[in-house]
XYZ file of C-alpha atoms in Angstrom:
509
model
C 0.000 0.000 0.000
C 3.051 2.224 -0.238
C 1.766 3.963 -3.359
C -1.480 4.959 -1.643
C 0.382 6.649 1.195
C 2.710 8.374 -1.248
C -0.342 9.795 -3.002
C -1.919 10.887 0.294
C 1.300 12.633 1.308
C 1.559 14.371 -2.073
C -2.072 15.475 -1.865
C -1.399 16.933 1.592
C 1.700 18.785 0.341
C 0.463 20.107 -3.010
C -3.308 20.359 -2.478
C -3.587 20.837 1.308
C -7.047 22.440 1.307
C -8.681 20.118 -1.212
C -11.386 17.878 0.287
C -10.291 14.297 0.918
C -13.152 13.020 3.088
C -16.647 14.212 3.877
C -19.215 12.755 6.248
C -22.804 13.820 5.656
C -24.262 13.556 9.153
C -27.662 14.830 8.054
C -27.861 18.066 10.014
C -24.252 18.983 9.205
C -21.264 17.951 7.123
C -17.791 17.145 8.451
C -15.181 17.990 5.823
C -11.579 16.794 6.099
C -8.951 18.280 3.787
C -5.942 16.437 2.374
C -3.692 18.063 4.932
C -6.051 17.287 7.818
C -6.351 13.674 6.700
C -2.582 13.210 6.762
C -2.378 14.817 10.214
C -5.228 12.732 11.614
C -3.660 9.507 10.337
C -0.459 10.444 12.172
C -2.351 11.264 15.382
C -4.148 7.902 15.413
C -0.959 5.952 14.684
C 0.606 7.661 17.718
C -2.170 6.288 19.950
C -1.855 2.815 18.428
C 1.865 2.902 19.174
C 1.326 4.156 22.723
C -1.284 1.494 23.437
C 0.833 -1.221 21.767
C -2.054 -2.265 19.572
C -1.227 -5.106 17.193
C -4.675 -6.237 16.054
C -7.723 -4.004 16.283
C -11.386 -4.365 15.337
C -13.358 -1.558 13.704
C -17.062 -1.439 14.578
C -18.716 1.663 13.119
C -21.289 2.884 10.682
C -19.910 4.540 7.553
C -18.010 7.715 8.459
C -14.690 9.486 7.910
C -13.362 8.183 11.227
C -13.712 4.606 9.944
C -11.501 5.448 6.981
C -8.919 7.313 9.058
C -8.543 4.437 11.541
C -8.249 1.968 8.679
C -5.515 4.013 7.001
C -3.699 4.583 10.287
C -3.577 0.857 10.982
C -2.311 0.096 7.476
C 0.399 2.768 7.660
C 1.667 1.369 10.960
C 1.426 -2.329 10.110
C -1.340 -2.919 12.659
C -3.724 -5.691 11.599
C -7.202 -4.257 11.130
C -10.384 -6.335 11.336
C -13.574 -4.671 10.050
C -16.587 -5.839 12.065
C -19.839 -5.800 10.041
C -22.665 -4.126 11.942
C -25.059 -6.833 10.736
C -23.165 -9.590 12.567
C -25.006 -11.156 15.494
C -23.490 -10.837 18.996
C -22.248 -14.434 18.717
C -20.587 -13.705 15.380
C -18.913 -10.581 16.787
C -17.660 -12.640 19.717
C -16.321 -15.324 17.394
C -14.541 -12.680 15.334
C -12.931 -11.068 18.393
C -11.802 -14.411 19.728
C -10.545 -15.880 16.470
C -8.618 -12.739 15.533
C -7.500 -12.265 19.155
C -8.274 -8.564 19.049
C -6.419 -6.227 21.379
C -9.210 -3.663 21.189
C -12.275 -2.498 19.265
C -12.664 0.998 17.829
C -16.217 2.270 17.879
C -18.526 5.249 18.374
C -20.188 6.137 21.662
C -23.646 5.201 20.344
C -22.477 1.637 19.668
C -20.733 0.983 22.976
C -23.912 -0.313 24.608
C -24.260 -3.075 22.005
C -20.644 -4.078 22.583
C -20.654 -3.805 26.373
C -23.803 -5.933 26.675
C -22.478 -8.612 24.333
C -21.910 -11.661 26.530
C -19.468 -13.026 23.962
C -17.020 -10.136 24.460
C -14.719 -9.584 27.431
C -13.526 -6.010 27.868
C -10.580 -5.075 30.052
C -11.562 -3.455 33.339
C -8.215 -2.523 34.884
C -7.533 1.181 35.363
C -4.678 1.120 32.901
C -6.908 -0.473 30.293
C -9.802 1.996 30.366
C -11.442 3.113 27.108
C -9.313 5.632 25.242
C -10.689 8.629 23.368
C -8.992 8.726 19.992
C -8.096 12.143 18.479
C -11.152 11.901 16.237
C -14.768 12.946 16.638
C -16.564 10.698 19.163
C -14.261 7.737 18.563
C -13.291 5.287 21.308
C -10.693 2.540 21.615
C -12.081 -0.209 23.882
C -9.358 -2.611 25.121
C -10.320 -6.277 25.283
C -9.325 -8.643 28.052
C -6.181 -10.712 27.665
C -8.361 -13.791 28.160
C -8.689 -14.006 24.393
C -4.967 -14.493 24.027
C -4.971 -17.242 26.635
C -7.473 -19.318 24.694
C -5.647 -21.270 21.998
C -8.597 -22.980 20.396
C -7.808 -20.970 17.291
C -4.234 -20.237 16.238
C -2.942 -16.754 16.972
C -2.850 -14.185 14.226
C 0.919 -13.862 14.636
C 1.244 -17.357 13.187
C 0.631 -15.708 9.813
C 3.144 -13.021 8.913
C 2.416 -9.653 7.311
C -1.364 -9.645 7.778
C -2.659 -6.151 7.050
C -6.358 -6.918 7.107
C -8.640 -9.765 8.126
C -11.964 -9.614 6.353
C -14.760 -11.870 7.526
C -17.380 -13.166 5.152
C -20.997 -12.083 5.539
C -21.682 -15.198 7.534
C -22.468 -18.207 5.377
C -22.530 -20.118 8.667
C -22.768 -19.115 12.301
C -18.980 -18.778 12.504
C -17.707 -16.992 9.374
C -14.073 -17.415 8.338
C -11.480 -14.678 8.462
C -9.627 -14.114 5.202
C -6.080 -12.869 5.868
C -4.740 -10.321 3.397
C -1.331 -8.702 3.074
C -0.381 -5.181 2.094
C 0.878 -6.656 -1.189
C -2.540 -8.251 -1.830
C -4.299 -4.928 -1.364
C -1.726 -2.959 -3.365
C -1.986 -5.349 -6.324
C -5.765 -4.989 -6.513
C -5.613 -1.204 -6.166
C -3.011 -0.883 -8.896
C -4.947 -3.250 -11.159
C -8.185 -1.280 -10.797
C -6.418 2.074 -11.086
C -4.650 1.016 -14.285
C -7.933 -0.094 -15.843
C -9.596 3.256 -15.029
C -6.786 5.487 -16.292
C -8.909 6.822 -19.174
C -11.748 7.836 -16.867
C -11.987 11.343 -15.372
C -11.404 11.882 -11.666
C -14.595 12.055 -9.621
C -15.874 11.978 -6.072
C -17.224 8.704 -4.683
C -20.217 8.039 -2.434
C -19.843 4.949 -0.228
C -23.165 3.120 -0.464
C -22.021 -0.286 0.755
C -20.787 -0.759 4.332
C -17.118 0.165 4.701
C -16.627 -3.200 6.413
C -17.286 -4.704 2.969
C -13.936 -5.302 1.279
C -15.308 -4.194 -2.086
C -16.258 -0.735 -0.798
C -13.132 -0.479 1.327
C -10.779 -1.108 -1.602
C -12.598 -0.348 -4.866
C -14.463 2.561 -3.319
C -12.273 4.316 -0.767
C -8.727 3.422 -1.778
C -9.290 3.849 -5.518
C -11.009 7.208 -5.093
C -8.161 8.511 -2.920
C -5.554 7.161 -5.326
C -7.238 8.946 -8.215
C -7.495 12.275 -6.382
C -11.200 12.319 -5.585
C -13.097 12.953 -2.360
C -14.720 10.064 -0.483
C -18.193 10.873 0.825
C -19.754 8.809 3.589
C -23.067 8.891 5.410
C -24.816 6.639 7.941
C -26.247 3.678 6.058
C -29.796 4.387 7.206
C -29.651 7.825 5.563
C -28.627 6.175 2.291
C -31.725 3.985 2.240
C -30.817 0.831 4.170
C -33.912 0.000 6.193
C -32.459 -3.441 6.941
C -30.294 -5.977 5.135
C -33.296 -6.925 3.014
C -35.108 -3.576 2.576
C -33.988 -0.400 0.834
C -35.441 3.100 0.293
C -34.082 4.169 -3.097
C -35.339 7.749 -2.754
C -32.859 8.435 0.029
C -29.930 7.239 -2.061
C -30.990 9.268 -5.091
C -31.241 12.380 -2.923
C -27.674 11.868 -1.624
C -26.305 11.371 -5.128
C -27.947 14.600 -6.251
C -26.864 16.541 -3.163
C -23.184 15.679 -3.502
C -23.019 15.356 -7.299
C -20.848 12.263 -7.023
C -19.317 10.556 -10.018
C -19.218 6.970 -8.784
C -21.002 4.505 -6.534
C -20.822 0.752 -5.961
C -24.234 -0.893 -5.847
C -25.581 -4.328 -5.040
C -27.845 -5.961 -7.645
C -30.956 -5.424 -5.552
C -30.271 -1.698 -5.172
C -29.833 -1.327 -8.924
C -33.170 -3.088 -9.363
C -34.841 -0.535 -7.075
C -33.149 2.298 -8.964
C -34.281 1.022 -12.369
C -37.852 0.509 -11.189
C -37.950 3.981 -9.629
C -36.403 5.680 -12.638
C -38.318 8.612 -14.127
C -37.290 11.964 -15.524
C -36.681 13.465 -12.075
C -34.703 10.470 -10.757
C -32.504 10.335 -13.845
C -31.847 14.068 -13.544
C -30.771 13.563 -9.926
C -28.361 10.826 -11.041
C -26.924 12.808 -13.952
C -23.551 13.332 -12.217
C -22.850 9.594 -12.127
C -20.139 8.460 -14.508
C -19.574 4.964 -13.161
C -21.938 2.633 -11.312
C -20.008 -0.487 -10.373
C -22.049 -3.595 -9.609
C -20.793 -6.308 -7.300
C -21.676 -8.568 -4.412
C -23.767 -10.977 -6.473
C -25.006 -11.794 -9.947
C -27.070 -9.050 -11.563
C -30.005 -9.857 -13.817
C -29.019 -9.184 -17.467
C -32.542 -7.830 -17.996
C -32.124 -5.247 -15.230
C -28.664 -4.376 -16.544
C -29.998 -3.776 -20.036
C -32.900 -1.727 -18.722
C -30.439 0.412 -16.740
C -28.301 0.975 -19.831
C -31.351 1.774 -21.950
C -32.360 4.616 -19.607
C -28.824 6.001 -19.536
C -27.397 4.696 -16.271
C -23.620 4.008 -16.572
C -23.635 0.528 -15.022
C -20.695 -1.883 -15.154
C -20.774 -5.325 -13.563
C -17.683 -6.829 -11.956
C -16.661 -9.975 -10.119
C -14.444 -10.862 -7.209
C -14.097 -12.666 -3.916
C -12.480 -11.990 -0.573
C -9.926 -14.759 -1.059
C -8.514 -12.754 -3.986
C -8.752 -9.441 -2.126
C -11.993 -8.445 -3.815
C -12.081 -7.350 -7.461
C -10.927 -9.827 -10.107
C -12.685 -8.581 -13.239
C -14.682 -5.538 -14.272
C -16.584 -4.131 -17.208
C -15.458 -0.656 -18.229
C -16.744 2.104 -20.513
C -14.201 1.133 -23.164
C -14.935 -2.607 -22.872
C -18.351 -3.736 -21.745
C -20.558 -6.746 -22.457
C -23.899 -6.938 -20.706
C -24.272 -10.263 -18.921
C -20.545 -10.693 -18.436
C -18.514 -9.627 -15.414
C -15.883 -7.999 -17.603
C -12.310 -8.914 -18.400
C -9.732 -9.960 -15.818
C -7.834 -7.000 -14.365
C -4.047 -6.788 -14.963
C -3.079 -8.241 -11.580
C -4.757 -11.646 -12.059
C -5.157 -14.487 -14.540
C -8.509 -16.238 -14.876
C -9.064 -19.690 -16.382
C -11.813 -22.294 -16.470
C -11.258 -25.799 -15.086
C -12.424 -28.931 -16.842
C -15.567 -29.034 -14.698
C -16.411 -25.400 -15.481
C -15.134 -23.909 -12.234
C -13.609 -20.423 -12.428
C -9.949 -20.505 -11.341
C -7.813 -17.500 -10.416
C -4.025 -17.191 -10.412
C -1.748 -14.418 -9.227
C -3.670 -12.966 -6.307
C -4.148 -15.424 -3.462
C -4.850 -14.533 0.142
C -2.380 -15.440 2.890
C -4.854 -17.971 4.241
C -7.909 -18.396 6.450
C -7.375 -17.398 10.043
C -6.725 -20.490 12.121
C -6.152 -22.686 9.070
C -2.467 -22.283 8.417
C -2.057 -24.798 5.632
C -0.262 -23.390 2.574
C -2.531 -21.520 0.188
C -2.308 -22.793 -3.401
C -1.292 -20.265 -6.010
C -4.477 -21.079 -7.895
C -7.726 -20.197 -6.150
C -10.779 -22.415 -6.657
C -13.663 -19.940 -6.636
C -16.530 -22.419 -6.334
C -18.258 -20.525 -9.149
C -19.085 -21.975 -12.545
C -18.648 -19.991 -15.726
C -16.881 -19.495 -19.037
C -14.714 -17.011 -20.926
C -15.741 -15.928 -24.408
C -13.486 -15.403 -27.408
C -12.979 -11.739 -26.510
C -11.836 -12.523 -22.972
C -15.041 -11.552 -21.171
C -15.879 -13.697 -18.146
C -19.366 -15.054 -17.500
C -20.548 -16.509 -14.174
C -23.315 -19.067 -14.601
C -23.855 -20.358 -11.069
C -22.496 -21.709 -7.810
C -20.629 -24.978 -7.673
C -21.847 -25.634 -4.159
C -24.995 -24.700 -2.329
C -24.059 -21.293 -0.936
C -26.860 -18.827 -1.589
C -25.844 -15.305 -2.638
C -28.742 -12.936 -2.032
C -29.333 -9.896 -4.221
C -28.020 -7.848 -1.295
C -24.690 -9.661 -1.545
C -25.019 -11.816 1.577
C -23.496 -15.310 1.405
C -25.735 -17.775 3.209
C -25.400 -21.495 3.780
C -28.892 -22.984 3.437
C -27.867 -25.915 5.653
C -27.244 -23.462 8.511
C -30.750 -21.991 8.265
C -32.370 -25.377 7.676
C -30.754 -26.835 10.785
C -32.156 -23.972 12.818
C -35.638 -24.387 11.362
C -35.831 -28.133 11.865
C -34.945 -27.692 15.530
C -38.615 -26.760 15.898
C -41.030 -29.575 16.617
C -43.416 -28.092 14.091
C -41.062 -28.274 11.094
C -40.124 -31.795 10.039
C -38.227 -31.045 6.842
C -37.297 -27.866 5.035
C -35.407 -26.657 1.968
C -34.235 -23.043 1.831
C -33.860 -20.995 -1.339
C -33.122 -17.404 -2.301
C -30.321 -17.210 -4.871
C -30.251 -13.644 -6.298
C -33.354 -12.784 -4.240
C -33.565 -10.061 -1.582
C -34.835 -12.495 1.077
C -34.916 -16.234 1.764
C -37.854 -18.538 1.162
C -38.516 -22.077 2.288
C -40.436 -25.165 1.255
C -41.702 -26.631 4.524
C -42.784 -30.114 5.490
C -44.655 -29.692 8.775
C -45.854 -32.072 11.415
C -49.312 -30.563 10.920
C -50.703 -28.114 8.370
C -51.674 -25.272 10.683
C -50.331 -22.128 8.927
C -50.266 -20.101 12.155
C -48.226 -22.745 13.972
C -45.741 -22.931 11.083
C -45.408 -19.145 10.955
C -44.865 -19.010 14.713
C -42.134 -21.644 14.432
C -40.420 -19.688 11.670
C -40.726 -16.433 13.616
C -39.119 -18.084 16.629
C -36.290 -19.424 14.503
C -35.744 -16.029 12.889
C -34.992 -14.514 16.288
C -31.731 -16.458 16.416
C -30.670 -15.545 12.882
C -29.295 -12.297 11.436
C -31.927 -10.631 9.261
C -30.237 -11.545 5.987
C -30.583 -15.246 6.921
C -34.187 -15.097 8.119
C -37.078 -16.743 6.284
C -39.429 -14.128 4.820
C -41.574 -16.375 2.593
C -42.602 -19.997 2.825
C -44.892 -22.535 1.249
C -46.144 -25.888 2.426
C -44.764 -28.915 0.590
C -47.287 -31.067 -1.204
C -45.706 -34.173 0.306
C -42.762 -35.037 2.553
C -39.340 -35.217 0.914
C -38.504 -38.868 0.227
C -36.272 -41.184 -1.743
C -39.349 -42.297 -3.649
C -40.008 -38.799 -4.979
C -36.273 -38.278 -5.591
C -36.223 -35.331 -3.194
C -34.166 -37.157 -0.560
C -30.913 -39.111 -0.778
C -30.507 -42.573 0.680
C -28.698 -41.133 3.686
C -31.447 -38.608 4.405
C -30.082 -35.457 2.780
C -32.425 -33.299 0.733
C -31.902 -33.071 -3.014
C -32.065 -29.318 -3.292
C -32.150 -28.962 -7.056
C -34.905 -31.533 -7.416
C -37.032 -29.795 -4.794
C -36.461 -26.454 -6.501
C -37.618 -27.892 -9.811
C -40.802 -29.290 -8.259
C -41.707 -25.968 -6.593
C -40.111 -23.583 -9.092
C -43.325 -21.757 -10.060
C -44.636 -21.528 -6.503
C -41.309 -20.205 -5.215
C -41.246 -17.553 -7.935
C -44.796 -16.540 -7.046
C -43.723 -15.830 -3.451
C -41.660 -12.879 -4.720
C -44.214 -11.510 -7.185
């Protein structure tokens, strides 16, 4: 990441009063110049050094302070672990324990959620009291050394040169930590920057959570590298009602207010934007030069509709294990339905079974799984590359569901929770490229209220992106006779989906 810090230093020296960061807090705006950004990074690194922080979690809504702490950690070599706000208390506890965090950086408004989390153990000694960082309303909460005494999961120091640990969106109850080096991040940044060299500089609005690697790297780092200003706002003010609901009007208003040139959107948000599009909405979005799409497969129909009404949308592809972006469509090379061509820092090929393989940009490893990482990454995605080098993703090799909001969800995890109820005998969960999950339920009795109550109870233990929002009653139990069950009792997911395909689609109509 040396180049990024060279650029930040040059911006501070030659354009000291130019805006680098802005947080739109609703009733006011906090503007940070290039010079102020460089000074604030230095101030935070001084506290990290004083407190001997080696691995720190970052638990905040989108704001300039998030970015400053992230940059300060990277400049000092401190391992930073973004903590998604949508993680359950148990998932946050697992993250803190597995990464063996020294402390968590947060805002005052979020301290209650952390302090009441029974899975976290904060230090209570006088010399380990919360520290006020030299940033607006930003606290450093030291964690108890108990985490470092528990060796169930190997210490982070067993992997050298870890700059960032990014946790998946929780495909199971205990998501894995992907360990990335400074070289990993630098390679992706330089690959994206090189591909965008013909595009004009513009300001960027962070729509996705900063804890999302895609926004962190392709949004923040690339914008700063290219000389633009990064604009943040609390996610609720951008339209996020929950992980499965979105108010597009709020986002459109922010785009118009700040006249930004780029945003990164999830497929579901683009769908809302296309459906809401009229003369006024398109006028409000007129400043946009580049709408990057990631986090899941986008419907080619929606993509074409967006292009037809003049929205500059470009779909890309990537995964955390390759430090986010692998391929991207661009104004000078774009094929609707593809995820673009591979960026300069990676090589993409297709295995004999159709799996997409990636060379040249492998993570350091999963936290706690210190086996050597192969140079070639198996993505688990199926696809092909056309004669012009454009990559197409056709589906998942395994069962992981990717919602239209970009959440990775293991259906087995949700199904196990559902079948713990005495009411639900069997269940198959679906929701690929949908905003919410649905289920085909085999119940011990056909009382709709009892089934709904059982699902509601189950949902309480699941994060909202993994909750069941729609369900239908199976016509008959899953069985080997109907070819919906294997001989060892596992459901045949694809067969069940085929049987109930029309009814499942109707749930979302």
